[in-house]
């Protein structure tokens, strides 16, 4: 199910995502079942770790929450 809230799209990344949002499945043992949440906010994304075992990193930086532009690798 696709979830759109006030011009924001919400995606859940994980091996078997069950949190509310659009699931993005990654079949890899290093990825938690509900690994992180991506919230699209125009041309930026808020990335929130969902208490994953191995953490969530953007450009080699870990953290619980980060806001990045769409062109981050």
mmCIF file of C-alpha atoms in Angstrom, residues 20-63:
data_model
loop_
_atom_site.group_PDB
_atom_site.id
_atom_site.type_symbol
_atom_site.label_atom_id
_atom_site.label_comp_id
_atom_site.label_asym_id
_atom_site.label_seq_id
_atom_site.Cartn_x
_atom_site.Cartn_y
_atom_site.Cartn_z
ATOM 1 C CA UNK A 20 2.986 1.494 7.502
ATOM 2 C CA UNK A 21 4.257 2.831 4.172
ATOM 3 C CA UNK A 22 5.284 1.586 0.750
ATOM 4 C CA UNK A 23 7.595 -1.432 1.185
ATOM 5 C CA UNK A 24 11.033 -1.579 -0.431
ATOM 6 C CA UNK A 25 12.289 -5.136 0.071
ATOM 7 C CA UNK A 26 16.009 -5.950 0.229
ATOM 8 C CA UNK A 27 16.806 -9.647 0.590
ATOM 9 C CA UNK A 28 20.101 -9.444 2.483
ATOM 10 C CA UNK A 29 20.950 -10.754 5.962
ATOM 11 C CA UNK A 30 22.626 -7.458 6.920
ATOM 12 C CA UNK A 31 19.287 -5.652 6.456
ATOM 13 C CA UNK A 32 16.777 -5.753 9.324
ATOM 14 C CA UNK A 33 13.151 -6.729 8.767
ATOM 15 C CA UNK A 34 12.123 -3.057 9.225
ATOM 16 C CA UNK A 35 15.442 -1.293 8.612
ATOM 17 C CA UNK A 36 14.671 2.361 7.897
ATOM 18 C CA UNK A 37 11.939 4.795 6.849
ATOM 19 C CA UNK A 38 12.363 7.179 3.905
ATOM 20 C CA UNK A 39 10.029 10.158 3.857
ATOM 21 C CA UNK A 40 10.011 12.066 0.574
ATOM 22 C CA UNK A 41 9.674 15.813 1.135
ATOM 23 C CA UNK A 42 9.791 17.491 -2.278
ATOM 24 C CA UNK A 43 13.400 17.177 -3.488
ATOM 25 C CA UNK A 44 14.663 15.963 -0.093
ATOM 26 C CA UNK A 45 14.310 12.755 1.921
ATOM 27 C CA UNK A 46 14.237 12.226 5.654
ATOM 28 C CA UNK A 47 15.930 8.925 6.513
ATOM 29 C CA UNK A 48 15.147 7.391 9.906
ATOM 30 C CA UNK A 49 16.717 4.216 11.251
ATOM 31 C CA UNK A 50 14.050 1.918 12.730
ATOM 32 C CA UNK A 51 16.321 0.434 15.436
ATOM 33 C CA UNK A 52 18.031 -1.772 12.841
ATOM 34 C CA UNK A 53 20.741 -4.164 13.989
ATOM 35 C CA UNK A 54 23.514 -2.841 11.714
ATOM 36 C CA UNK A 55 22.451 0.821 11.534
ATOM 37 C CA UNK A 56 21.597 3.110 8.627
ATOM 38 C CA UNK A 57 24.336 5.028 6.813
ATOM 39 C CA UNK A 58 24.269 7.805 4.188
ATOM 40 C CA UNK A 59 27.589 8.704 2.561
ATOM 41 C CA UNK A 60 29.312 6.589 5.240
ATOM 42 C CA UNK A 61 27.715 8.615 8.056
ATOM 43 C CA UNK A 62 25.466 6.811 10.513
ATOM 44 C CA UNK A 63 22.671 8.345 12.502
#
